[in-house]
Amino acid sequence: MSTVDEQEPIPEPSNSLPKFFKEDEVSQECRDITSSLPTETAWIVNNFYQYQGFWLGSRHLQALLRYQKHFQPQDSDILLVTMPKSGTTWLKAITFALVNRLRYVDHPQQHPLLNNNPHDLVPFIELKLYIDNQHPDITTFSSPRLFATHLPFVLLPTSVKDSATKIVYLCRNPKDTFVSLWHFSNKLRPAEKGTNSLEETFDKFCKGVCMYGPLWDHVLGYWKASLETPDKVIFLKYEEMKEQPTFHLRRLAEFLDCPFSEEEESNGLVDYISKLCSFDNLRNLEVNKSGILSTGVKTEVFFRRGEIGDWMNHLTADMVERIDQITEQKLHGSGLKF
């Protein structure tokens, strides 16, 4: 196992802050709420606020309140959910390609994923749609509508929980999630703030203080929902999908009521989608090497390594013992293991 001294260089911070982190652009309602909430220093911007047990930035909280109040789900909607840096970009690509496969099967060279980052094809509800607008225009979305969120299950609108909306949840080993999130946050962090040290950030993560955290509570919320309503919520593991991508692609298709036909199987469509959406293929597309999202984030920051076990290159033995103990304690009796 590598020690901290042997790890790769600390990622360089950014020179510009994505718009969804600009804390001065929040409503008075949101300011009133955050003024009475527990506060911690955030990884990227000034503060996290603990709202109903989870840590959010003020802009994210504002978007959440709008989402809860105004969003009207359709029974055919599909909601993709992850903790940040748990395979979100990959899940968006897979699900988009899966539900839209008939549109491009005869013209693969025109597939949107070849020229669009997955985050532009499947928008975040709280980071894109409701961040600047109480009533975003989603009338042009074709059915099934694909949305994404990092919100914990408890904070989803009751209307979504009560609808027939399908929820796809993808989780990742907490150690790899932390390492990826640490790198990502430093890339988005303004240059004048410097970088977050690995040790200090790890301590916050273990205490649950990270965006949308605590991670373990986030994961457990959807794990329990998947056990209680397996027709509505499917629970996927990043590591298992990496090891058996076509198996889980078929499983996801079944869950979304769009299973592959025998003809599609014989024509190699499952393998095609799997390869199209693979980490290496997506990372090497020009749009994902030099593009910039409407939020101001460079597309390249979403593709670092995507490996299983990268935590071994960063965490000390003491760090590993601490996070493993927390994971065992938090998940004890749930039936969920990493």
Short mmCIF file of C-alpha atoms in Angstrom, two decimals:
data_model
loop_
_atom_site.label_atom_id
_atom_site.label_comp_id
_atom_site.label_asym_id
_atom_site.label_seq_id
_atom_site.Cartn_x
_atom_site.Cartn_y
_atom_site.Cartn_z
CA MET A 1 0.00 0.00 0.00
CA SER A 2 1.26 3.48 -0.84
CA THR A 3 1.63 6.17 1.77
CA VAL A 4 0.60 9.78 1.41
CA ASP A 5 4.19 10.70 0.53
CA GLU A 6 4.07 8.38 -2.50
CA GLN A 7 0.78 9.59 -3.92
CA GLU A 8 0.41 11.41 -7.21
CA PRO A 9 0.69 15.23 -7.17
CA ILE A 10 -2.12 17.21 -5.57
CA PRO A 11 -4.47 18.38 -8.33
CA GLU A 12 -4.19 22.01 -9.31
CA PRO A 13 -7.13 24.23 -8.30
CA SER A 14 -9.30 26.01 -10.83
CA ASN A 15 -9.24 29.66 -11.86
CA SER A 16 -13.02 30.01 -12.11
CA LEU A 17 -15.85 28.85 -9.89
CA PRO A 18 -18.80 26.95 -11.46
CA LYS A 19 -22.00 28.91 -11.16
CA PHE A 20 -23.71 26.38 -8.89
CA PHE A 21 -21.18 27.20 -6.16
CA LYS A 22 -21.65 30.99 -6.15
CA GLU A 23 -23.08 31.49 -2.70
CA ASP A 24 -23.97 35.15 -3.14
CA GLU A 25 -26.70 34.22 -5.63
CA VAL A 26 -29.31 32.78 -3.25
CA SER A 27 -32.82 33.87 -2.33
CA GLN A 28 -33.80 35.51 0.94
CA GLU A 29 -35.81 32.39 1.79
CA CYS A 30 -32.68 30.30 1.51
CA ARG A 31 -30.65 32.79 3.54
CA ASP A 32 -33.26 32.66 6.30
CA ILE A 33 -33.10 28.87 6.41
CA THR A 34 -29.31 28.58 6.35
CA SER A 35 -28.94 31.17 9.12
CA SER A 36 -30.25 28.62 11.63
CA LEU A 37 -28.58 25.48 10.28
CA PRO A 38 -25.39 23.77 11.50
CA THR A 39 -22.46 24.98 9.39
CA GLU A 40 -19.11 23.50 8.41
CA THR A 41 -16.32 24.72 6.13
CA ALA A 42 -16.89 23.22 2.69
CA TRP A 43 -14.40 21.55 0.37
CA ILE A 44 -14.87 23.98 -2.52
CA VAL A 45 -16.88 27.00 -1.41
CA ASN A 46 -17.28 28.71 1.93
CA ASN A 47 -19.83 26.60 3.79
CA PHE A 48 -21.85 23.43 4.00
CA TYR A 49 -25.22 23.54 5.75
CA GLN A 50 -26.70 20.51 7.46
CA TYR A 51 -30.28 20.19 6.25
CA GLN A 52 -32.34 17.24 7.50
CA GLY A 53 -29.18 15.30 8.26
CA PHE A 54 -27.24 15.99 5.03
CA TRP A 55 -24.67 18.60 4.03
CA LEU A 56 -25.48 20.95 1.14
CA GLY A 57 -24.18 24.22 -0.27
CA SER A 58 -26.56 27.17 -0.11
CA ARG A 59 -27.20 27.14 -3.88
CA HIS A 60 -27.89 23.42 -3.80
CA LEU A 61 -30.31 23.91 -0.94
CA GLN A 62 -32.11 26.64 -2.84
CA ALA A 63 -32.48 24.36 -5.87
CA LEU A 64 -33.69 21.51 -3.64
CA LEU A 65 -36.46 23.66 -2.17
CA ARG A 66 -37.61 24.63 -5.65
CA TYR A 67 -37.49 21.03 -6.83
CA GLN A 68 -39.53 19.82 -3.88
CA LYS A 69 -42.12 22.55 -4.35
CA HIS A 70 -42.57 22.72 -8.10
CA PHE A 71 -41.50 19.51 -9.85
CA GLN A 72 -44.27 17.44 -11.41
CA PRO A 73 -43.10 13.91 -12.22
CA GLN A 74 -44.36 11.69 -14.99
CA ASP A 75 -44.74 7.97 -14.40
CA SER A 76 -42.37 7.29 -17.28
CA ASP A 77 -39.57 9.41 -15.75
CA ILE A 78 -36.21 7.86 -14.91
CA LEU A 79 -34.13 9.35 -12.10
CA LEU A 80 -30.42 8.53 -11.87
CA VAL A 81 -28.94 8.96 -8.41
CA THR A 82 -25.38 8.83 -7.07
CA MET A 83 -23.15 10.32 -4.47
CA PRO A 84 -20.71 12.62 -6.28
CA LYS A 85 -17.82 10.76 -7.92
CA SER A 86 -19.48 7.34 -7.77
CA GLY A 87 -19.72 6.69 -11.50
CA THR A 88 -22.26 9.40 -12.29
CA THR A 89 -20.97 10.26 -15.78
CA TRP A 90 -20.80 6.60 -16.73
CA LEU A 91 -24.31 5.88 -15.46
CA LYS A 92 -25.71 8.81 -17.43
CA ALA A 93 -24.06 7.58 -20.63
CA ILE A 94 -25.24 3.99 -20.16
CA THR A 95 -28.83 4.88 -19.37
CA PHE A 96 -29.09 7.45 -22.15
CA ALA A 97 -27.75 4.97 -24.70
CA LEU A 98 -29.99 2.23 -23.37
CA VAL A 99 -33.36 4.01 -23.48
CA ASN A 100 -32.60 5.80 -26.77
CA ARG A 101 -31.01 2.85 -28.56
CA LEU A 102 -33.68 2.48 -31.25
CA ARG A 103 -33.21 6.08 -32.40
CA TYR A 104 -29.59 5.60 -33.41
CA VAL A 105 -29.25 1.90 -34.12
CA ASP A 106 -29.14 2.51 -37.88
CA HIS A 107 -26.96 5.62 -37.62
CA PRO A 108 -24.36 4.94 -34.91
CA GLN A 109 -22.07 7.67 -36.27
CA GLN A 110 -24.73 10.22 -35.29
CA HIS A 111 -25.02 9.06 -31.69
CA PRO A 112 -25.25 12.09 -29.35
CA LEU A 113 -22.69 10.64 -26.96
CA LEU A 114 -20.02 11.07 -29.62
CA ASN A 115 -20.39 14.86 -29.55
CA ASN A 116 -22.02 15.62 -26.20
CA ASN A 117 -20.88 15.10 -22.64
CA PRO A 118 -23.30 12.84 -20.71
CA HIS A 119 -24.00 15.68 -18.26
CA ASP A 120 -25.46 17.74 -21.10
CA LEU A 121 -27.67 14.84 -22.20
CA VAL A 122 -28.96 13.97 -18.73
CA PRO A 123 -29.28 17.17 -16.65
CA PHE A 124 -28.93 17.38 -12.90
CA ILE A 125 -32.17 18.50 -11.31
CA GLU A 126 -30.56 20.56 -8.54
CA LEU A 127 -27.35 21.56 -10.34
CA LYS A 128 -28.79 22.50 -13.74
CA LEU A 129 -32.58 22.76 -13.91
CA TYR A 130 -33.56 24.45 -10.65
CA ILE A 131 -30.34 26.24 -9.79
CA ASP A 132 -31.43 29.50 -11.49
CA ASN A 133 -35.09 28.91 -12.19
CA GLN A 134 -38.14 28.05 -10.10
CA HIS A 135 -39.95 26.78 -13.20
CA PRO A 136 -37.46 25.41 -15.72
CA ASP A 137 -38.85 24.52 -19.13
CA ILE A 138 -38.76 20.73 -19.45
CA THR A 139 -41.62 20.49 -21.92
CA THR A 140 -39.26 19.61 -24.74
CA PHE A 141 -37.93 16.50 -22.99
CA SER A 142 -38.95 13.36 -24.82
CA SER A 143 -40.34 10.37 -22.97
CA PRO A 144 -38.92 8.71 -20.99
CA ARG A 145 -37.50 11.84 -19.41
CA LEU A 146 -34.04 11.29 -17.93
CA PHE A 147 -32.95 13.30 -14.92
CA ALA A 148 -30.08 12.99 -12.46
CA THR A 149 -29.54 14.03 -8.87
CA HIS A 150 -27.15 13.61 -5.96
CA LEU A 151 -29.92 14.14 -3.41
CA PRO A 152 -30.48 11.56 -0.65
CA PHE A 153 -33.69 9.55 -0.77
CA VAL A 154 -35.23 11.37 2.20
CA LEU A 155 -34.99 14.72 0.37
CA LEU A 156 -36.68 13.61 -2.85
CA PRO A 157 -40.10 15.22 -3.39
CA THR A 158 -43.02 13.17 -2.11
CA SER A 159 -44.50 13.44 -5.60
CA VAL A 160 -41.51 11.55 -7.02
CA LYS A 161 -41.65 8.85 -4.35
CA ASP A 162 -45.39 8.39 -4.88
CA SER A 163 -45.16 8.25 -8.68
CA ALA A 164 -44.10 5.32 -10.85
CA THR A 165 -40.80 7.07 -11.58
CA LYS A 166 -37.97 4.55 -11.82
CA ILE A 167 -34.94 5.31 -9.64
CA VAL A 168 -31.51 3.97 -10.60
CA TYR A 169 -28.95 4.22 -7.79
CA LEU A 170 -25.24 3.61 -8.30
CA CYS A 171 -22.83 3.44 -5.36
CA ARG A 172 -19.08 2.96 -5.09
CA ASN A 173 -16.62 1.77 -2.47
CA PRO A 174 -16.31 4.63 0.08
CA LYS A 175 -12.51 4.67 -0.14
CA ASP A 176 -12.46 5.15 -3.92
CA THR A 177 -15.34 7.62 -3.69
CA PHE A 178 -13.35 9.73 -1.23
CA VAL A 179 -10.18 9.76 -3.32
CA SER A 180 -12.04 10.69 -6.49
CA LEU A 181 -14.05 13.36 -4.67
CA TRP A 182 -10.90 14.85 -3.14
CA HIS A 183 -9.26 15.16 -6.55
CA PHE A 184 -12.44 16.56 -8.11
CA SER A 185 -13.01 19.16 -5.39
CA ASN A 186 -9.46 20.47 -5.70
CA LYS A 187 -9.88 20.83 -9.45
CA LEU A 188 -13.01 22.95 -8.91
CA ARG A 189 -11.66 24.86 -5.94
CA PRO A 190 -10.68 28.49 -6.75
CA ALA A 191 -6.94 28.96 -7.08
CA GLU A 192 -6.84 31.67 -4.45
CA LYS A 193 -8.15 29.23 -1.85
CA GLY A 194 -5.28 26.81 -2.42
CA THR A 195 -5.71 23.06 -2.23
CA ASN A 196 -7.41 20.89 0.35
CA SER A 197 -4.94 18.59 2.09
CA LEU A 198 -5.69 14.89 1.86
CA GLU A 199 -5.56 14.42 5.63
CA GLU A 200 -7.90 17.30 6.52
CA THR A 201 -10.39 16.41 3.81
CA PHE A 202 -10.33 12.75 4.81
CA ASP A 203 -11.17 13.70 8.40
CA LYS A 204 -14.18 15.70 7.20
CA PHE A 205 -15.32 12.86 4.96
CA CYS A 206 -15.17 10.36 7.82
CA LYS A 207 -17.27 12.73 9.93
CA GLY A 208 -19.84 12.84 7.14
CA VAL A 209 -19.00 16.42 6.16
CA CYS A 210 -18.98 16.29 2.37
CA MET A 211 -21.39 17.39 -0.32
CA TYR A 212 -24.62 15.37 0.08
CA GLY A 213 -22.98 13.37 2.86
CA PRO A 214 -22.69 11.46 5.08
CA LEU A 215 -21.99 8.94 2.34
CA TRP A 216 -23.12 5.97 4.43
CA ASP A 217 -26.51 7.51 5.21
CA HIS A 218 -26.95 8.41 1.54
CA VAL A 219 -26.21 4.84 0.42
CA LEU A 220 -28.39 3.25 3.10
CA GLY A 221 -31.38 5.38 2.17
CA TYR A 222 -31.48 3.99 -1.36
CA TRP A 223 -30.43 0.49 -0.30
CA LYS A 224 -33.45 0.25 2.02
CA ALA A 225 -35.72 1.74 -0.66
CA SER A 226 -34.51 -0.86 -3.15
CA LEU A 227 -35.37 -3.65 -0.71
CA GLU A 228 -38.80 -2.22 0.08
CA THR A 229 -39.76 -1.28 -3.50
CA PRO A 230 -37.58 -3.30 -5.90
CA ASP A 231 -39.84 -2.45 -8.85
CA LYS A 232 -39.18 1.26 -8.28
CA VAL A 233 -35.56 1.42 -7.07
CA ILE A 234 -32.64 -0.58 -8.41
CA PHE A 235 -29.36 -0.58 -6.47
CA LEU A 236 -26.17 -0.98 -8.49
CA LYS A 237 -22.53 -1.21 -7.43
CA TYR A 238 -19.80 0.48 -9.47
CA GLU A 239 -17.34 -2.36 -8.94
CA GLU A 240 -19.80 -5.03 -10.07
CA MET A 241 -20.71 -3.05 -13.18
CA LYS A 242 -17.04 -2.64 -14.07
CA GLU A 243 -16.47 -6.39 -13.72
CA GLN A 244 -19.62 -7.49 -15.59
CA PRO A 245 -20.81 -4.53 -17.70
CA THR A 246 -23.01 -6.44 -20.15
CA PHE A 247 -24.69 -8.47 -17.39
CA HIS A 248 -25.69 -5.33 -15.50
CA LEU A 249 -26.65 -3.55 -18.71
CA ARG A 250 -29.17 -6.32 -19.35
CA ARG A 251 -30.31 -6.13 -15.74
CA LEU A 252 -30.83 -2.38 -16.02
CA ALA A 253 -32.76 -2.79 -19.28
CA GLU A 254 -35.09 -5.29 -17.59
CA PHE A 255 -35.66 -2.94 -14.68
CA LEU A 256 -36.48 -0.04 -17.00
CA ASP A 257 -38.99 -2.20 -18.91
CA CYS A 258 -36.97 -2.07 -22.11
CA PRO A 259 -35.26 -5.48 -22.24
CA PHE A 260 -33.08 -6.39 -25.18
CA SER A 261 -34.81 -8.47 -27.83
CA GLU A 262 -33.27 -11.63 -29.27
CA GLU A 263 -32.58 -9.71 -32.47
CA GLU A 264 -30.77 -6.96 -30.58
CA GLU A 265 -28.75 -9.57 -28.73
CA SER A 266 -27.78 -11.37 -31.94
CA ASN A 267 -26.85 -8.06 -33.59
CA GLY A 268 -24.41 -7.28 -30.78
CA LEU A 269 -26.26 -4.23 -29.49
CA VAL A 270 -25.49 -5.00 -25.85
CA ASP A 271 -21.75 -5.11 -26.52
CA TYR A 272 -21.99 -1.99 -28.68
CA ILE A 273 -23.60 0.06 -25.90
CA SER A 274 -21.15 -1.31 -23.36
CA LYS A 275 -18.15 -0.30 -25.48
CA LEU A 276 -19.65 3.06 -26.49
CA CYS A 277 -20.13 3.98 -22.84
CA SER A 278 -16.90 2.53 -21.50
CA PHE A 279 -14.71 4.86 -19.47
CA ASP A 280 -11.83 4.67 -21.94
CA ASN A 281 -14.02 5.39 -24.95
CA LEU A 282 -15.79 8.33 -23.34
CA ARG A 283 -12.54 9.79 -22.00
CA ASN A 284 -10.92 9.76 -25.43
CA LEU A 285 -13.74 11.58 -27.21
CA GLU A 286 -12.81 15.15 -28.12
CA VAL A 287 -15.91 16.60 -26.44
CA ASN A 288 -14.76 15.06 -23.15
CA LYS A 289 -11.17 16.22 -23.52
CA SER A 290 -11.68 19.87 -24.40
CA GLY A 291 -15.35 20.70 -23.84
CA ILE A 292 -16.89 23.03 -21.27
CA LEU A 293 -20.36 22.49 -19.77
CA SER A 294 -22.90 25.29 -19.48
CA THR A 295 -22.14 25.32 -15.75
CA GLY A 296 -18.58 26.37 -16.54
CA VAL A 297 -16.98 23.05 -15.63
CA LYS A 298 -14.43 21.56 -18.03
CA THR A 299 -15.51 18.12 -19.24
CA GLU A 300 -12.05 16.68 -18.70
CA VAL A 301 -12.42 16.83 -14.91
CA PHE A 302 -15.01 14.04 -15.05
CA PHE A 303 -12.50 11.55 -16.44
CA ARG A 304 -9.53 10.92 -14.18
CA ARG A 305 -8.93 7.18 -13.76
CA GLY A 306 -12.19 5.36 -13.09
CA GLU A 307 -10.25 2.48 -11.54
CA ILE A 308 -11.21 0.08 -8.78
CA GLY A 309 -8.82 0.27 -5.83
CA ASP A 310 -7.15 3.60 -6.61
CA TRP A 311 -7.46 4.35 -2.89
CA MET A 312 -4.41 2.12 -2.36
CA ASN A 313 -2.31 4.83 -4.04
CA HIS A 314 -3.43 7.49 -1.58
CA LEU A 315 -4.57 6.25 1.83
CA THR A 316 -2.34 5.20 4.71
CA ALA A 317 -2.97 2.04 6.72
CA ASP A 318 -4.48 4.13 9.55
CA MET A 319 -6.83 5.87 7.11
CA VAL A 320 -7.96 2.56 5.68
CA GLU A 321 -8.62 1.13 9.13
CA ARG A 322 -10.64 4.19 10.14
CA ILE A 323 -12.89 4.27 7.09
CA ASP A 324 -13.39 0.50 7.11
CA GLN A 325 -14.49 0.64 10.75
CA ILE A 326 -16.98 3.41 10.00
CA THR A 327 -18.33 1.47 7.03
CA GLU A 328 -18.75 -1.68 9.11
CA GLN A 329 -20.49 0.19 11.92
CA LYS A 330 -22.79 2.18 9.63
CA LEU A 331 -23.83 -0.76 7.45
CA HIS A 332 -24.05 -3.36 10.22
CA GLY A 333 -27.25 -5.35 9.99
CA SER A 334 -28.33 -3.80 6.68
CA GLY A 335 -27.18 -6.65 4.47
CA LEU A 336 -25.13 -4.24 2.37
CA LYS A 337 -21.39 -4.78 2.03
CA PHE A 338 -18.55 -3.29 -0.01
#
